[in-house]
Structure formats: structure tokens, C-alpha cells
PDB file of N, CA and C in Angstrom:
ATOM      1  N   UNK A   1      72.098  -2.632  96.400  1.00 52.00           N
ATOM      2  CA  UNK A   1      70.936  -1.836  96.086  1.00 52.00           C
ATOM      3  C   UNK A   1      70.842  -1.670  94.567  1.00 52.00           C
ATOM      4  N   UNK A   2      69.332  -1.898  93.834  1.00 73.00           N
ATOM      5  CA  UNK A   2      69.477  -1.493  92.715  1.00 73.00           C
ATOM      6  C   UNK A   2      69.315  -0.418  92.337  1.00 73.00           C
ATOM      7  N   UNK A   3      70.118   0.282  91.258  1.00 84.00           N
ATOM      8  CA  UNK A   3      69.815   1.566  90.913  1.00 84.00           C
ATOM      9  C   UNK A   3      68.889   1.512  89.990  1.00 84.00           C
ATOM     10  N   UNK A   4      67.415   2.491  90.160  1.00 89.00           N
ATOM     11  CA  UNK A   4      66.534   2.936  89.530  1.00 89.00           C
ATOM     12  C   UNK A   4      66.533   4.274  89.178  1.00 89.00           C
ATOM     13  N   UNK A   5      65.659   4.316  88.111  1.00 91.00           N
ATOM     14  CA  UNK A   5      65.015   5.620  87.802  1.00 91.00           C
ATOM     15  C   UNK A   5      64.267   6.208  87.974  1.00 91.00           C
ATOM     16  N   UNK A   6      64.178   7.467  88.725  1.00 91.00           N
ATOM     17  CA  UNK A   6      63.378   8.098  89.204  1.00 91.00           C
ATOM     18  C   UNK A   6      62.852   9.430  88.553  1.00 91.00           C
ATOM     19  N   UNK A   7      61.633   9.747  88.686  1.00 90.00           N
ATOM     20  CA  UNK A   7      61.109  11.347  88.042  1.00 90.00           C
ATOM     21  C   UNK A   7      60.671  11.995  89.218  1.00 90.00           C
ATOM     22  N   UNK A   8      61.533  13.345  89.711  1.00 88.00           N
ATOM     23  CA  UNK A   8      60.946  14.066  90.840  1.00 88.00           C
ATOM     24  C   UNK A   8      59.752  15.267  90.243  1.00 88.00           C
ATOM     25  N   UNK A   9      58.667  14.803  90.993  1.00 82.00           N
ATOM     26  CA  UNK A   9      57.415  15.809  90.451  1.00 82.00           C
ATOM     27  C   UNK A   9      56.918  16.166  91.467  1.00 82.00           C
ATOM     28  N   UNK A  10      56.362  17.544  91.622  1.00 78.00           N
ATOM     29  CA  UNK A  10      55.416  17.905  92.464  1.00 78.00           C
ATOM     30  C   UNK A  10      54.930  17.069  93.745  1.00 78.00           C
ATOM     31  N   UNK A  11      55.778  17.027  94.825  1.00 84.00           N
ATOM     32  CA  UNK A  11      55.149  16.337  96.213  1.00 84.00           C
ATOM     33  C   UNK A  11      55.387  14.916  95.769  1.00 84.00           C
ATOM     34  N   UNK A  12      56.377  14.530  94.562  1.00 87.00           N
ATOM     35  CA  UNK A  12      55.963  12.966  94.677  1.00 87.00           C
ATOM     36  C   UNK A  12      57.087  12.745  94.228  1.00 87.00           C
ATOM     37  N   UNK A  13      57.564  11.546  94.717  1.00 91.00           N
ATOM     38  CA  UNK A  13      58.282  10.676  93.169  1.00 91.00           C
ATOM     39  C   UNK A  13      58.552   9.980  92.193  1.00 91.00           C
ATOM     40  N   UNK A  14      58.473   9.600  91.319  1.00 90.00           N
ATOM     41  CA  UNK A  14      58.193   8.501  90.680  1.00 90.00           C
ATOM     42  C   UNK A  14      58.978   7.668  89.626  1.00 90.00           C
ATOM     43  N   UNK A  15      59.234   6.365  90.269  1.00 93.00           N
ATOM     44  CA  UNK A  15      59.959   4.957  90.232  1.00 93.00           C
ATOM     45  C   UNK A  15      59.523   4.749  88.266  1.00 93.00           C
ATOM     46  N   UNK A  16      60.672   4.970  87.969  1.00 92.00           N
ATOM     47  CA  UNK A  16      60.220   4.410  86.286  1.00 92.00           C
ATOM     48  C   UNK A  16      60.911   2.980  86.381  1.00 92.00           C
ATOM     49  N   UNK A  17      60.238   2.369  85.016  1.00 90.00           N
ATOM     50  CA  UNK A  17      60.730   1.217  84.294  1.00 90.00           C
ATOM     51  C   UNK A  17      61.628   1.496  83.265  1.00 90.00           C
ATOM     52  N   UNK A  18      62.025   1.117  83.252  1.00 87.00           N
ATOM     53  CA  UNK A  18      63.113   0.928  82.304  1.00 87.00           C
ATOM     54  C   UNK A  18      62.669   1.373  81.060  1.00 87.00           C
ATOM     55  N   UNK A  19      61.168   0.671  80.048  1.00 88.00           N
ATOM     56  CA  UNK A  19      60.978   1.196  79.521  1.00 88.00           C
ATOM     57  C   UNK A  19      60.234   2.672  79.434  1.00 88.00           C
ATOM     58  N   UNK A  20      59.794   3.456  81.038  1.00 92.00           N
ATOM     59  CA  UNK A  20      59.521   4.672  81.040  1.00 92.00           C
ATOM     60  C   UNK A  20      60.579   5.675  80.842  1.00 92.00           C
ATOM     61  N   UNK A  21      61.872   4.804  82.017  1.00 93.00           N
ATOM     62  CA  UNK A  21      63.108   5.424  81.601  1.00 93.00           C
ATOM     63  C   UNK A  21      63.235   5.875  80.004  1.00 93.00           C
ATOM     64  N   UNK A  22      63.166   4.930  79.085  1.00 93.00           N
ATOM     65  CA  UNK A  22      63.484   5.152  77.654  1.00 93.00           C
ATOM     66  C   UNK A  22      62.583   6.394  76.942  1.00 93.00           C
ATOM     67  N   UNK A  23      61.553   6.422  77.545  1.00 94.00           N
ATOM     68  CA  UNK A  23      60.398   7.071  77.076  1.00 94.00           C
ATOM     69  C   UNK A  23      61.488   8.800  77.415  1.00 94.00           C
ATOM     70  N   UNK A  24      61.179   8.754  78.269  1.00 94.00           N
ATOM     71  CA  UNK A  24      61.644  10.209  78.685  1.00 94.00           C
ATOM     72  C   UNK A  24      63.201  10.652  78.583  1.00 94.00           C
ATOM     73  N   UNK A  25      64.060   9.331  78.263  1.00 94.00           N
ATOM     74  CA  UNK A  25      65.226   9.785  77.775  1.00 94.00           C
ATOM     75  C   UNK A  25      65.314  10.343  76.144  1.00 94.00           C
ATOM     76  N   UNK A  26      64.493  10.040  75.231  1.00 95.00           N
ATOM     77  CA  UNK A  26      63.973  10.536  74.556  1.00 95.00           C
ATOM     78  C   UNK A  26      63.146  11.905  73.991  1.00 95.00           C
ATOM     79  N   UNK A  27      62.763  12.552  75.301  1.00 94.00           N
ATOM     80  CA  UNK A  27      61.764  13.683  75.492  1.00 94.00           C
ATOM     81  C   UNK A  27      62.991  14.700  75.337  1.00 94.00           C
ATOM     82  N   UNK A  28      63.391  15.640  74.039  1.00 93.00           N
ATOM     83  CA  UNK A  28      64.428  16.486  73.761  1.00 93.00           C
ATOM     84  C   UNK A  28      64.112  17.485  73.718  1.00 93.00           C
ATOM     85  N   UNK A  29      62.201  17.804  73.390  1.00 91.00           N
ATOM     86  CA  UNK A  29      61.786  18.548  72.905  1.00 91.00           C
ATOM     87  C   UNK A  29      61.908  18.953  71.518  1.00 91.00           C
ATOM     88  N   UNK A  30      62.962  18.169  71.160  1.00 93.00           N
ATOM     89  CA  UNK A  30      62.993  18.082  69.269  1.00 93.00           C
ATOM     90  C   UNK A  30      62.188  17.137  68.728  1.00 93.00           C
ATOM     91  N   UNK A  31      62.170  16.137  69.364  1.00 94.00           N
ATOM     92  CA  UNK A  31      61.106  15.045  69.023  1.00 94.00           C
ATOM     93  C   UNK A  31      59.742  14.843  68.914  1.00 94.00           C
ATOM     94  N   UNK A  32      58.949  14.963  67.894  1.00 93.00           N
ATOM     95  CA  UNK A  32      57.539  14.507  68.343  1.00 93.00           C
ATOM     96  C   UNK A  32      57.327  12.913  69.096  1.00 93.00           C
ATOM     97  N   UNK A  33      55.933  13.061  69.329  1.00 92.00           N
ATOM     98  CA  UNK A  33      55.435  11.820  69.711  1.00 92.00           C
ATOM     99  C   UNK A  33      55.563  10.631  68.641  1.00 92.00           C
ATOM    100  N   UNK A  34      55.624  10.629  67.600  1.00 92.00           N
ATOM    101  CA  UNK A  34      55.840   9.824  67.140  1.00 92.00           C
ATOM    102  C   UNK A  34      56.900   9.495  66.719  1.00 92.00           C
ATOM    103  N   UNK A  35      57.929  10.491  66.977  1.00 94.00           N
ATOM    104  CA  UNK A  35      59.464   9.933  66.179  1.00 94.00           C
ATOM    105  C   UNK A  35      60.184   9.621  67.984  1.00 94.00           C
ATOM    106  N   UNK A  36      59.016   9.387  69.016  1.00 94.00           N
ATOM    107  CA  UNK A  36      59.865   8.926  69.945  1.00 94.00           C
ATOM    108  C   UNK A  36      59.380   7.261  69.837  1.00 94.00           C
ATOM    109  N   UNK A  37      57.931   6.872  69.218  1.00 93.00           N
ATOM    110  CA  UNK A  37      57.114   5.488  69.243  1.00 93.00           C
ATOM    111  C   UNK A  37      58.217   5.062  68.387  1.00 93.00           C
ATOM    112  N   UNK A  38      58.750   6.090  67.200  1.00 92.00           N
ATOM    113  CA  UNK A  38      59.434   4.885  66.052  1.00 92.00           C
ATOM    114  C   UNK A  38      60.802   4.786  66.525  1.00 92.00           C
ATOM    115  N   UNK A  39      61.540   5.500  67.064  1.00 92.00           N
ATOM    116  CA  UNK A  39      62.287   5.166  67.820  1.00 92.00           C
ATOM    117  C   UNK A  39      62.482   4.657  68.511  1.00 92.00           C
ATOM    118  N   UNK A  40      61.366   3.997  69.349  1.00 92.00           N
ATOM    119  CA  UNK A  40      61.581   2.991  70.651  1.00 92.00           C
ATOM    120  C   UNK A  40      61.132   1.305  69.792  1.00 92.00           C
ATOM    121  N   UNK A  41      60.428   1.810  68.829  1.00 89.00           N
ATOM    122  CA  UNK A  41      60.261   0.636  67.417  1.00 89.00           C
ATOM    123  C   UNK A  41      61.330  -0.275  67.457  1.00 89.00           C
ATOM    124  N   UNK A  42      62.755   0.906  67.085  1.00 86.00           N
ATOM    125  CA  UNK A  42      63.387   0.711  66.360  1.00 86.00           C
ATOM    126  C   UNK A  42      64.739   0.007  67.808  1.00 86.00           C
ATOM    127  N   UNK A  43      64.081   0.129  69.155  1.00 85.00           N
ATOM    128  CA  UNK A  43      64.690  -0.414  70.160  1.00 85.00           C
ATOM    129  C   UNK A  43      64.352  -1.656  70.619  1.00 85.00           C
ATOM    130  N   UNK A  44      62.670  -2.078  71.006  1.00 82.00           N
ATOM    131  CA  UNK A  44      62.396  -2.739  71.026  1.00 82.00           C
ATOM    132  C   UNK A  44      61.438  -3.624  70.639  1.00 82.00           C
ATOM    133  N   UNK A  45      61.112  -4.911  70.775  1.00 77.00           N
ATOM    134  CA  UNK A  45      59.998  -5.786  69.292  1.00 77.00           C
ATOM    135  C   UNK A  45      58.700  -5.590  69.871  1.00 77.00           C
ATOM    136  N   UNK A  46      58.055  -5.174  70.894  1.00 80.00           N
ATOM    137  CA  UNK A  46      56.832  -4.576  70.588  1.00 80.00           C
ATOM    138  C   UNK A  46      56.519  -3.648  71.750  1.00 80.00           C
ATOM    139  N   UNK A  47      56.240  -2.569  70.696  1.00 79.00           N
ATOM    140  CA  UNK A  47      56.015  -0.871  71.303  1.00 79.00           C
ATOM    141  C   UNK A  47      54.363  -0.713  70.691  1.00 79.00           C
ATOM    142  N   UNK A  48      53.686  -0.863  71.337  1.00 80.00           N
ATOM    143  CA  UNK A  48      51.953  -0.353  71.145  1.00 80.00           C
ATOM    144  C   UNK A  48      52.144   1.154  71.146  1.00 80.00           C
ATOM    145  N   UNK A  49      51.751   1.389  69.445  1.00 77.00           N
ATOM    146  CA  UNK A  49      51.446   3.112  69.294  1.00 77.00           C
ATOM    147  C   UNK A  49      51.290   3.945  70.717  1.00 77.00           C
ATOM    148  N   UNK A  50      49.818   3.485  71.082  1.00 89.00           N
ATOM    149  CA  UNK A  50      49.350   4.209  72.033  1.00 89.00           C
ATOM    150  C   UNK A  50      49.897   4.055  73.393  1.00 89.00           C
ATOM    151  N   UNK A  51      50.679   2.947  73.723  1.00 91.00           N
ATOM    152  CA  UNK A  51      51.447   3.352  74.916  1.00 91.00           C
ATOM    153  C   UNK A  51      52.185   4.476  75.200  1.00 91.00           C
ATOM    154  N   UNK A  52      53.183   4.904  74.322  1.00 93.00           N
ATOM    155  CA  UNK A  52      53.564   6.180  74.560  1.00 93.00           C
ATOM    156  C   UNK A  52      52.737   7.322  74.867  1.00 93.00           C
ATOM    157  N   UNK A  53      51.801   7.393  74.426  1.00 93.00           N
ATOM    158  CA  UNK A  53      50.907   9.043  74.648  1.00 93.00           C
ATOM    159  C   UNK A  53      50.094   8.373  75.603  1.00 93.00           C
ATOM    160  N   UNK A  54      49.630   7.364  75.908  1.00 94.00           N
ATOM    161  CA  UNK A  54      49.170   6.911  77.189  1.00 94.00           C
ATOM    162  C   UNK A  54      50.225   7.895  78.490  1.00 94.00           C
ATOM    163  N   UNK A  55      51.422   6.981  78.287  1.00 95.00           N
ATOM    164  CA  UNK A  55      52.174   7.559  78.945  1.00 95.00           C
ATOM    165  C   UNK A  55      52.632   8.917  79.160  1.00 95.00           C
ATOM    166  N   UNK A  56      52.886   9.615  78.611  1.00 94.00           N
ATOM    167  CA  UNK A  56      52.639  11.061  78.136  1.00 94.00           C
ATOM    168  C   UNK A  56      51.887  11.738  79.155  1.00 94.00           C
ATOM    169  N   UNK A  57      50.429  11.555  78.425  1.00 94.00           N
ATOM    170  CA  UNK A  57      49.371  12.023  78.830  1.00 94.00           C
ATOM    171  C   UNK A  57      49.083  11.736  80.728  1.00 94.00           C
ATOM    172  N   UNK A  58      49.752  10.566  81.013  1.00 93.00           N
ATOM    173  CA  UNK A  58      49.718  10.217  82.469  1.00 93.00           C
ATOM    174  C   UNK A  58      50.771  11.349  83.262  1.00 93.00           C
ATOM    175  N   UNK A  59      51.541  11.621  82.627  1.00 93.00           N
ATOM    176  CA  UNK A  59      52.591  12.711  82.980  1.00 93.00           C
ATOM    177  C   UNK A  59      52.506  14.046  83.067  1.00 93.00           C
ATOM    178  N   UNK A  60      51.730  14.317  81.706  1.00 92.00           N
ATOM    179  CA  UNK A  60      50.935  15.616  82.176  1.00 92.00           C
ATOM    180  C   UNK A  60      50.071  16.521  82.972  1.00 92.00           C
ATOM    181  N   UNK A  61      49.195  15.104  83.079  1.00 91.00           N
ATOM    182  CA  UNK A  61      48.405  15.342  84.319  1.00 91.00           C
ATOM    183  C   UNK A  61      49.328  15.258  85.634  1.00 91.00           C
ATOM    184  N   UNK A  62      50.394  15.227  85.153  1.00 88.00           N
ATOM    185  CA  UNK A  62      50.496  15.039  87.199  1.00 88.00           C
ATOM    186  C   UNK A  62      51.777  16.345  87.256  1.00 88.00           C
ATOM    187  N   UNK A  63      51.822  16.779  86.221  1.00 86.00           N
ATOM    188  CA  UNK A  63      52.576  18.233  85.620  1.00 86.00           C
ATOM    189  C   UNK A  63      54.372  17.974  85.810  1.00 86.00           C
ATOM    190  N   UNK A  64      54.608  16.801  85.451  1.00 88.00           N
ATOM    191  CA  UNK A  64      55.559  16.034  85.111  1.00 88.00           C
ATOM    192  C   UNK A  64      56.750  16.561  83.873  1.00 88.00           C
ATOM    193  N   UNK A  65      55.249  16.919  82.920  1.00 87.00           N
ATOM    194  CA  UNK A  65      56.532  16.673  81.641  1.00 87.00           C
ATOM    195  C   UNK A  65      55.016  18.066  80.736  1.00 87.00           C
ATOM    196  N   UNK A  66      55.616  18.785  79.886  1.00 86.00           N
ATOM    197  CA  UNK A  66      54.671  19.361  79.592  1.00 86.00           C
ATOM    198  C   UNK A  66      55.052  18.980  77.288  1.00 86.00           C
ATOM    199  N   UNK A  67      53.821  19.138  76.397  1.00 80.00           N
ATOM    200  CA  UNK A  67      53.347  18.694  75.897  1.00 80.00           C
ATOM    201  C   UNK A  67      53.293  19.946  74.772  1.00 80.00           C
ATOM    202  N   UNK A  68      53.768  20.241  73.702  1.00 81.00           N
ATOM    203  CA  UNK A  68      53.973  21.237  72.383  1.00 81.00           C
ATOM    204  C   UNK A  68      53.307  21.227  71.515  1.00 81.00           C
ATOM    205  N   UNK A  69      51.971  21.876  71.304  1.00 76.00           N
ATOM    206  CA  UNK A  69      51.176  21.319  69.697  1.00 76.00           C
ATOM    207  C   UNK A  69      52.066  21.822  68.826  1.00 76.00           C
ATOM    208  N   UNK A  70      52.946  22.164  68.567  1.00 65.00           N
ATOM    209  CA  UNK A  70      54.253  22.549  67.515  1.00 65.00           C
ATOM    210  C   UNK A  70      54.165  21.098  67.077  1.00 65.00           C
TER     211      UNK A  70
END
């Protein structure tokens, strides 16, 4: 069996990728959004700005992960 990563949310669960995995291993709450993009930069050779807050933002809505204007 392979081991995956999973996010338990509200009535659901949800199967990450590897690179979602990374996304949210990242989420410290010390981090902004962008020192998690340059950080995943700095992991792998191509990270699209807006994928991350794509992603993010897909998470929020489903009250996943919540979001700091700090």
C-alpha cells in the first residue's frame, strides 16, 4: 500500500500530492504566502506564483486551513 497524504476537513478527506503535501508542510503560521512560493522555489524548478494562493484559497473555502492579513 502506498502511503499518502491526507488533510482531514469537515465531512471530507483529502488525498494531497506531494507537492500539496509540501505546500502545507510549510503552513507554520510564521510564514507568509510568499516566503512559502520562495521556498518551494528554492525546492523545486518550476513553482507558478499563483499556484500556491490558488491553492490556499481552495482550502479556505472548504475551511481547511485559515488565512492571516498579518
Amino acid at each position: 500500500m502506498r502511503e499518502r497524504h491526507v488533510l482531514l476537513a469537515p465531512e471530507s478527506v483529502l488525498v494531497m500530492n506531494a507537492t500539496g503535501a509540501a505546500i502545507l508542510g510549510l503552513c507554520d503560521g510564521q510564514r507568509t504566502v510568499a516566503e512559502i512560493v520562495a521556498e518551494l522555489r528554492g525546492q523545486y524548478n518550476c513553482v507558478i506564483g499563483e499556484e500556491v494562493p490558488n491553492f490556499l484559497t481552495r482550502l479556505v473555502a472548504r475551511w481547511c486551513v485559515e488565512l492571516s492579513d498579518d
